[in-house]
Short mmCIF file of C-alpha atoms in Angstrom, two decimals:
data_model
loop_
_atom_site.label_atom_id
_atom_site.label_comp_id
_atom_site.label_asym_id
_atom_site.label_seq_id
_atom_site.Cartn_x
_atom_site.Cartn_y
_atom_site.Cartn_z
CA MET A 1 19.81 5.09 9.45
CA ALA A 2 19.63 2.63 6.89
CA SER A 3 17.53 0.35 8.66
CA ARG A 4 15.06 3.19 9.48
CA LYS A 5 14.81 3.96 5.85
CA ALA A 6 13.89 0.38 5.32
CA LEU A 7 11.07 0.58 7.38
CA GLN A 8 9.59 3.53 5.47
CA PRO A 9 9.22 2.34 2.41
CA ASN A 10 8.30 4.91 -0.36
CA ARG A 11 4.63 4.40 -0.64
CA ASP A 12 4.18 6.97 -3.44
CA ASN A 13 1.84 5.10 -5.44
CA GLY A 14 -0.94 7.56 -5.91
CA ASP A 15 -3.12 6.26 -3.16
CA LYS A 16 -3.92 8.81 -0.61
CA TYR A 17 -5.93 8.29 2.52
CA SER A 18 -8.61 10.86 3.94
CA VAL A 19 -9.52 10.41 7.33
CA LEU A 20 -12.79 11.77 8.05
CA LEU A 21 -13.23 12.73 11.91
CA PRO A 22 -16.62 14.04 12.90
CA THR A 23 -16.37 15.71 16.35
CA TYR A 24 -18.71 16.94 18.69
CA ASN A 25 -17.13 17.98 22.32
CA GLU A 26 -13.73 16.33 21.77
CA ARG A 27 -11.55 18.96 22.79
CA GLU A 28 -9.72 16.56 25.10
CA ASN A 29 -9.41 13.77 22.51
CA LEU A 30 -9.12 15.56 19.35
CA PRO A 31 -5.30 16.33 19.67
CA LEU A 32 -4.55 12.73 21.02
CA ILE A 33 -6.09 11.04 18.05
CA VAL A 34 -4.58 13.52 15.59
CA TRP A 35 -1.18 12.90 17.10
CA LEU A 36 -1.61 9.15 16.98
CA LEU A 37 -2.61 9.54 13.32
CA VAL A 38 0.15 11.56 12.51
CA LYS A 39 2.51 8.78 14.15
CA TYR A 40 1.04 5.81 12.52
CA PHE A 41 1.01 7.22 9.04
CA GLY A 42 4.28 8.79 9.44
CA GLU A 43 5.85 5.43 10.50
CA SER A 44 3.83 3.49 7.67
CA GLY A 45 4.62 6.13 5.00
CA TYR A 46 1.22 6.47 3.23
CA ASN A 47 -0.06 9.67 1.97
CA TYR A 48 -2.84 10.92 4.10
CA GLU A 49 -5.06 13.78 5.30
CA ILE A 50 -7.08 14.38 8.15
CA ILE A 51 -10.53 16.18 7.97
CA VAL A 52 -12.05 17.32 11.15
CA ILE A 53 -15.73 17.95 10.70
CA ASP A 54 -16.86 19.78 14.06
CA ASP A 55 -20.48 20.20 14.50
CA GLY A 56 -20.29 23.48 16.33
CA SER A 57 -19.05 22.01 19.70
CA PRO A 58 -19.62 24.18 22.37
CA ASP A 59 -16.48 23.08 24.22
CA GLY A 60 -14.21 24.83 21.64
CA THR A 61 -13.11 21.61 19.68
CA LEU A 62 -12.67 23.72 16.51
CA GLU A 63 -10.44 26.06 18.37
CA VAL A 64 -8.26 23.14 19.29
CA ALA A 65 -8.48 21.87 15.78
CA GLU A 66 -7.11 25.14 14.52
CA GLN A 67 -4.09 25.00 16.79
CA LEU A 68 -3.59 21.37 15.40
CA GLN A 69 -3.44 22.74 12.01
CA LYS A 70 -0.87 25.32 12.92
CA ILE A 71 1.08 22.61 14.10
CA TYR A 72 0.87 19.81 11.52
CA GLY A 73 0.18 21.94 8.54
CA GLU A 74 -2.75 22.70 6.22
CA GLU A 75 -2.32 20.03 4.05
CA LYS A 76 -2.39 17.44 6.52
CA ILE A 77 -5.37 19.04 8.54
CA LEU A 78 -8.50 20.29 7.02
CA LEU A 79 -11.25 21.84 8.85
CA ARG A 80 -14.58 21.55 7.53
CA PRO A 81 -16.75 22.57 10.32
CA ARG A 82 -20.38 22.85 10.26
CA ALA A 83 -22.70 25.25 12.17
CA LYS A 84 -24.79 22.57 14.40
CA LYS A 85 -25.15 19.26 15.03
CA LEU A 86 -26.35 17.16 12.07
CA GLY A 87 -26.12 13.42 11.04
CA LEU A 88 -23.38 11.37 10.72
CA GLY A 89 -24.20 10.58 6.91
CA THR A 90 -24.40 14.18 6.27
CA ALA A 91 -21.00 14.74 7.91
CA TYR A 92 -19.48 11.86 5.53
CA ILE A 93 -20.86 13.73 2.55
CA HIS A 94 -19.73 16.86 3.79
CA GLY A 95 -16.29 15.76 4.60
CA MET A 96 -16.06 13.84 1.37
CA LYS A 97 -16.60 17.00 -0.83
CA HIS A 98 -13.44 18.30 0.02
CA ALA A 99 -11.38 15.11 0.37
CA THR A 100 -8.61 14.68 -1.93
CA GLY A 101 -7.69 10.95 -1.27
CA ASN A 102 -9.19 8.05 -3.22
CA PHE A 103 -9.69 6.26 -0.14
CA ILE A 104 -11.73 7.23 3.04
CA ILE A 105 -11.30 6.33 6.52
CA ILE A 106 -13.98 6.99 8.92
CA MET A 107 -13.48 6.51 12.70
CA ASP A 108 -14.75 7.56 15.94
CA ALA A 109 -12.45 10.71 17.39
CA ASP A 110 -13.03 9.57 21.03
CA LEU A 111 -10.12 7.23 21.05
CA SER A 112 -12.05 3.81 20.96
CA HIS A 113 -10.67 3.46 17.65
CA HIS A 114 -6.94 3.03 17.63
CA PRO A 115 -5.06 4.59 14.49
CA LYS A 116 -2.41 1.79 14.84
CA PHE A 117 -4.89 -0.37 12.77
CA ILE A 118 -4.93 1.81 9.95
CA PRO A 119 -1.84 0.40 8.19
CA GLU A 120 -3.51 -3.23 8.55
CA PHE A 121 -6.71 -2.00 7.12
CA ILE A 122 -4.69 -0.53 4.05
CA GLU A 123 -2.62 -3.69 3.76
CA LYS A 124 -5.96 -5.82 4.04
CA GLN A 125 -7.52 -3.52 1.21
CA LYS A 126 -4.66 -3.97 -1.04
CA LYS A 127 -4.36 -7.66 -0.84
CA GLY A 128 -8.01 -8.22 -1.71
CA ASN A 129 -8.66 -5.07 -3.62
CA TYR A 130 -11.74 -4.80 -1.27
CA ASP A 131 -14.31 -2.10 -1.76
CA LEU A 132 -14.20 -1.61 1.79
CA VAL A 133 -12.43 -2.81 4.95
CA SER A 134 -14.61 -2.94 8.22
CA GLY A 135 -12.87 -3.33 11.80
CA THR A 136 -14.27 -6.02 13.81
CA ARG A 137 -14.55 -6.39 17.42
CA TYR A 138 -15.74 -9.93 17.26
CA GLN A 139 -13.42 -11.82 15.32
CA GLY A 140 -9.51 -13.02 15.78
CA ASN A 141 -7.59 -10.64 18.32
CA GLY A 142 -10.49 -8.38 18.14
CA GLY A 143 -12.14 -7.20 21.38
CA VAL A 144 -13.35 -4.69 23.82
CA TYR A 145 -12.05 -2.73 26.95
CA GLY A 146 -14.24 -1.39 29.55
CA TRP A 147 -17.46 -3.31 28.81
CA ASP A 148 -19.28 -4.92 31.58
CA LEU A 149 -21.11 -8.30 31.50
CA ARG A 150 -24.27 -6.47 30.52
CA ARG A 151 -22.76 -4.57 27.96
CA LYS A 152 -21.31 -7.51 26.24
CA LEU A 153 -24.34 -9.58 26.39
CA ILE A 154 -26.30 -7.07 24.57
CA SER A 155 -23.45 -6.62 21.99
CA ARG A 156 -23.35 -10.32 21.34
CA GLY A 157 -26.96 -10.86 21.44
CA ALA A 158 -27.98 -7.98 19.10
CA ASN A 159 -25.05 -9.08 16.86
CA PHE A 160 -26.40 -12.78 16.67
CA LEU A 161 -29.88 -11.61 16.06
CA THR A 162 -28.48 -9.38 13.16
CA GLN A 163 -26.41 -12.02 11.71
CA VAL A 164 -29.47 -14.61 11.74
CA LEU A 165 -31.94 -12.18 10.17
CA LEU A 166 -29.79 -10.27 7.72
CA ARG A 167 -26.80 -12.79 6.72
CA PRO A 168 -24.81 -9.59 6.00
CA GLY A 169 -21.34 -11.20 5.17
CA ALA A 170 -19.49 -9.09 7.87
CA SER A 171 -19.19 -9.88 11.56
CA ASP A 172 -19.26 -6.45 13.07
CA LEU A 173 -21.95 -4.10 11.77
CA THR A 174 -22.47 -1.56 14.19
CA GLY A 175 -18.73 -0.62 14.29
CA SER A 176 -17.47 2.54 12.80
CA PHE A 177 -14.13 2.14 12.23
CA ARG A 178 -14.01 1.44 8.31
CA LEU A 179 -11.95 2.15 5.22
CA TYR A 180 -13.97 2.70 1.85
CA LYS A 181 -12.95 3.41 -1.67
CA LYS A 182 -14.02 6.85 -2.03
CA LYS A 183 -16.55 5.97 -5.01
CA VAL A 184 -17.88 3.37 -2.85
CA LEU A 185 -18.43 5.15 0.18
CA GLU A 186 -20.28 8.24 -1.98
CA SER A 187 -22.73 5.68 -3.46
CA LEU A 188 -23.59 4.23 -0.02
CA VAL A 189 -24.11 7.12 2.02
CA GLU A 190 -26.37 8.25 -1.05
CA ARG A 191 -28.42 5.12 -0.16
CA CYS A 192 -28.54 5.08 3.55
CA VAL A 193 -31.08 6.60 5.53
CA SER A 194 -30.80 5.26 8.88
CA LYS A 195 -29.16 7.10 11.97
CA GLY A 196 -26.70 6.10 14.69
CA TYR A 197 -25.88 2.61 15.14
CA VAL A 198 -28.29 1.60 12.35
CA PHE A 199 -26.75 3.64 9.97
CA GLN A 200 -23.31 1.77 10.06
CA MET A 201 -25.30 -1.55 9.93
CA GLU A 202 -27.20 -0.17 6.72
CA MET A 203 -23.80 0.88 5.21
CA ILE A 204 -22.74 -2.97 5.29
CA VAL A 205 -26.08 -4.28 4.27
CA ARG A 206 -26.52 -2.04 1.06
CA ALA A 207 -22.59 -2.77 0.25
CA ARG A 208 -23.54 -6.51 0.31
CA GLN A 209 -26.81 -5.83 -1.86
CA LEU A 210 -24.29 -3.83 -4.31
CA ASN A 211 -22.17 -6.67 -4.48
CA TYR A 212 -19.08 -4.56 -3.00
CA THR A 213 -16.41 -6.81 -1.48
CA ILE A 214 -15.62 -6.28 2.00
CA GLY A 215 -12.71 -7.10 4.05
CA GLU A 216 -12.33 -7.43 7.88
CA VAL A 217 -9.49 -6.66 10.29
CA PRO A 218 -9.70 -7.51 14.15
CA ILE A 219 -9.61 -4.45 16.16
CA SER A 220 -9.57 -3.83 19.85
CA PHE A 221 -12.31 -1.16 20.81
CA VAL A 222 -11.21 0.47 23.97
CA ASP A 223 -14.40 2.30 25.28
CA ARG A 224 -14.18 6.11 25.93
CA VAL A 225 -11.27 7.28 27.90
CA TYR A 226 -12.71 10.44 28.38
CA GLY A 227 -16.29 11.60 28.54
CA GLU A 228 -18.91 8.80 29.08
CA SER A 229 -20.80 6.53 26.65
CA LYS A 230 -24.28 5.04 27.48
CA LEU A 231 -26.13 2.23 26.36
CA GLY A 232 -29.58 2.55 27.56
CA GLY A 233 -33.09 1.42 26.66
CA ASN A 234 -33.80 4.04 24.17
CA GLU A 235 -30.85 3.06 21.95
CA ILE A 236 -31.73 -0.80 22.16
CA ILE A 237 -35.26 0.14 20.86
CA SER A 238 -33.92 2.39 17.99
CA PHE A 239 -31.50 -0.41 17.13
CA VAL A 240 -34.37 -3.07 17.14
CA LYS A 241 -36.22 -0.98 14.83
CA GLY A 242 -33.80 -0.27 12.60
CA LEU A 243 -32.82 -3.87 12.55
CA LEU A 244 -36.48 -4.58 11.51
CA THR A 245 -36.73 -1.94 9.01
CA LEU A 246 -33.52 -3.32 7.26
CA PHE A 247 -35.00 -7.10 7.45
CA ALA A 248 -38.37 -5.76 5.81
CA THR A 249 -36.44 -3.35 2.94
CA THR A 250 -33.36 -5.21 2.03
CA MET B 1 -36.15 -10.22 -2.65
CA THR B 2 -35.82 -8.62 0.96
CA LYS B 3 -34.65 -10.73 3.73
CA LEU B 4 -38.20 -10.87 5.30
CA LEU B 5 -39.62 -12.46 1.91
CA GLN B 6 -36.71 -15.04 1.91
CA TRP B 7 -37.55 -16.04 5.46
CA LEU B 8 -41.11 -16.17 4.78
CA PHE B 9 -40.44 -18.08 1.29
CA GLY B 10 -38.39 -20.65 3.65
CA VAL B 11 -40.78 -20.96 6.52
CA SER B 12 -43.97 -21.54 4.24
CA LEU B 13 -41.57 -24.11 1.99
CA LEU B 14 -40.97 -26.30 5.36
CA GLY B 15 -44.59 -25.58 6.64
CA ALA B 16 -45.82 -27.13 3.53
CA VAL B 17 -43.67 -30.18 3.58
CA TRP B 18 -44.39 -30.58 7.14
CA ALA B 19 -48.26 -30.47 6.62
CA LEU B 20 -47.87 -32.80 3.89
CA VAL B 21 -46.10 -35.42 5.83
CA SER B 22 -48.02 -34.92 8.96
CA PHE B 23 -51.52 -35.08 7.58
CA ASP B 24 -50.62 -36.93 4.64
CA LEU B 25 -52.48 -34.45 2.45
CA LEU B 26 -51.62 -36.17 -0.92
CA ASP B 27 -52.57 -39.53 0.22
CA LEU B 28 -49.27 -41.10 -0.28
CA SER B 29 -50.02 -43.56 2.26
CA LEU B 30 -46.61 -42.96 4.23
CA PRO B 31 -46.05 -45.18 7.35
CA GLN B 32 -47.37 -44.13 10.34
CA THR B 33 -44.00 -43.54 11.87
CA TYR B 34 -43.26 -40.98 9.38
CA ARG B 35 -46.06 -38.92 10.52
CA GLU B 36 -45.39 -39.67 14.20
CA VAL B 37 -41.76 -38.35 13.66
CA ALA B 38 -42.91 -35.05 11.43
CA TRP B 39 -45.99 -33.94 13.62
CA PRO B 40 -43.62 -32.48 16.51
CA MET B 41 -40.76 -31.58 14.25
CA PRO B 42 -41.62 -27.75 14.44
CA LEU B 43 -41.20 -27.56 18.21
CA TYR B 44 -38.14 -29.75 18.12
CA LEU B 45 -36.60 -27.32 15.58
CA LEU B 46 -37.59 -24.27 17.66
CA VAL B 47 -36.12 -25.72 20.88
CA SER B 48 -32.89 -26.80 19.14
CA PHE B 49 -32.42 -23.38 17.42
CA GLY B 50 -33.12 -21.69 20.72
CA CYS B 51 -30.67 -23.88 22.69
CA TYR B 52 -27.96 -23.25 19.85
CA SER B 53 -28.48 -19.35 20.00
CA LEU B 54 -28.10 -19.23 23.85
CA ALA B 55 -25.04 -21.51 23.42
CA THR B 56 -23.63 -19.39 20.80
CA VAL B 57 -24.37 -16.07 22.62
CA GLY B 58 -23.27 -17.43 25.92
CA TYR B 59 -19.67 -18.80 24.37
CA ARG B 60 -19.12 -15.45 22.52
CA VAL B 61 -19.88 -13.36 25.62
CA ALA B 62 -17.42 -15.58 27.60
CA THR B 63 -14.86 -15.64 25.04
CA PHE B 64 -15.11 -11.89 24.20
CA ASN B 65 -11.71 -10.60 24.36
CA ASP B 66 -10.93 -8.13 27.28
CA CYS B 67 -8.11 -5.68 25.44
CA GLU B 68 -6.31 -4.79 28.72
CA ALA B 69 -2.99 -4.45 26.89
CA ALA B 70 -4.52 -1.96 24.27
CA ALA B 71 -6.14 0.00 27.21
CA LYS B 72 -2.77 0.42 28.80
CA GLU B 73 -0.88 1.13 25.76
CA LEU B 74 -3.35 3.76 24.67
CA GLN B 75 -2.69 5.27 28.30
CA GLU B 76 0.96 5.40 27.86
CA GLN B 77 0.45 6.89 24.35
CA ILE B 78 -1.82 9.76 25.71
CA LYS B 79 0.93 10.63 28.19
CA GLU B 80 3.48 10.70 25.49
CA ALA B 81 1.17 12.49 23.14
CA LYS B 82 -0.02 15.13 25.62
CA GLU B 83 3.85 15.99 26.49
CA ASP B 84 4.71 15.89 22.78
CA LEU B 85 1.71 18.30 22.01
CA ARG B 86 2.73 20.75 24.73
CA LYS B 87 6.28 21.05 23.30
CA LYS B 88 4.73 21.77 19.89
CA GLY B 89 2.91 24.49 21.38
CA LEU B 90 -0.69 23.17 21.94
CA LYS B 91 -2.71 24.95 24.70
CA VAL B 92 -5.44 22.90 25.89
#
């Protein structure tokens, strides 16, 4: 078992990572994402906690979360439910209030973001002492699964347009798999007013404005295994609106 | 300065230089060839940028990684996770 020990270096350097998981109707996915988080944090040896912020899911996500808390312990799984569906920004604020880590990881609970990348995020952060590390689908080995040509074209087109107009200094602006220093996330969330995709974009743009440093890690984005995601005309319009707002105001 | 202002600033700067050369506003008596080259330049730039954009986006769409292996790995881990969670007493 000596080799096993070597694989698990003692990472007790005071750093703690709080994973914020905003959920809405993720009864199927929540146990799986938690299991994967526990697996990869366990293997890499970093200190962590998982904060589930359920917005009153009618499918009983919270009840499943309570079971998970019993299985993995109250110091690992924290439940911070809210009565109804509110914005993502406020979910982060709400979750952060109770976070004991000095780093915050935000990700989707629908399994499109794989926890196996978290140790890479952490190493990247340590290497450059970055204020935030963003997962990117657009560089290196990054990519997507389950997207048709239309979706890829819209994604690449939107990304190109954003790069040209905003020159944000990060390749993936609409992704939401990121690691932040807690203080940095607090100051960013305070300033960001947008919703949906644009919220994630605004976070990066404001980060650049405030001279925060950004590291990037290529990630594979596996589109929702359960449930469905859509990219309709409405979403495109609100994206363009958000982009132009940021263009004119930042 | 907002990005919008940066753009307006850049575009008006280029526009001013273009107008100066194309219409010889300062009476620099530039050679006729300068004016002939400068005159259609905005259109050339616009078309080049359009081509560059199309080529870039097209290339990036074509080379967008399909993460088949990642999807497969995830499916296997989901199976493993479900089994393990059931053993640990999770009732879904």
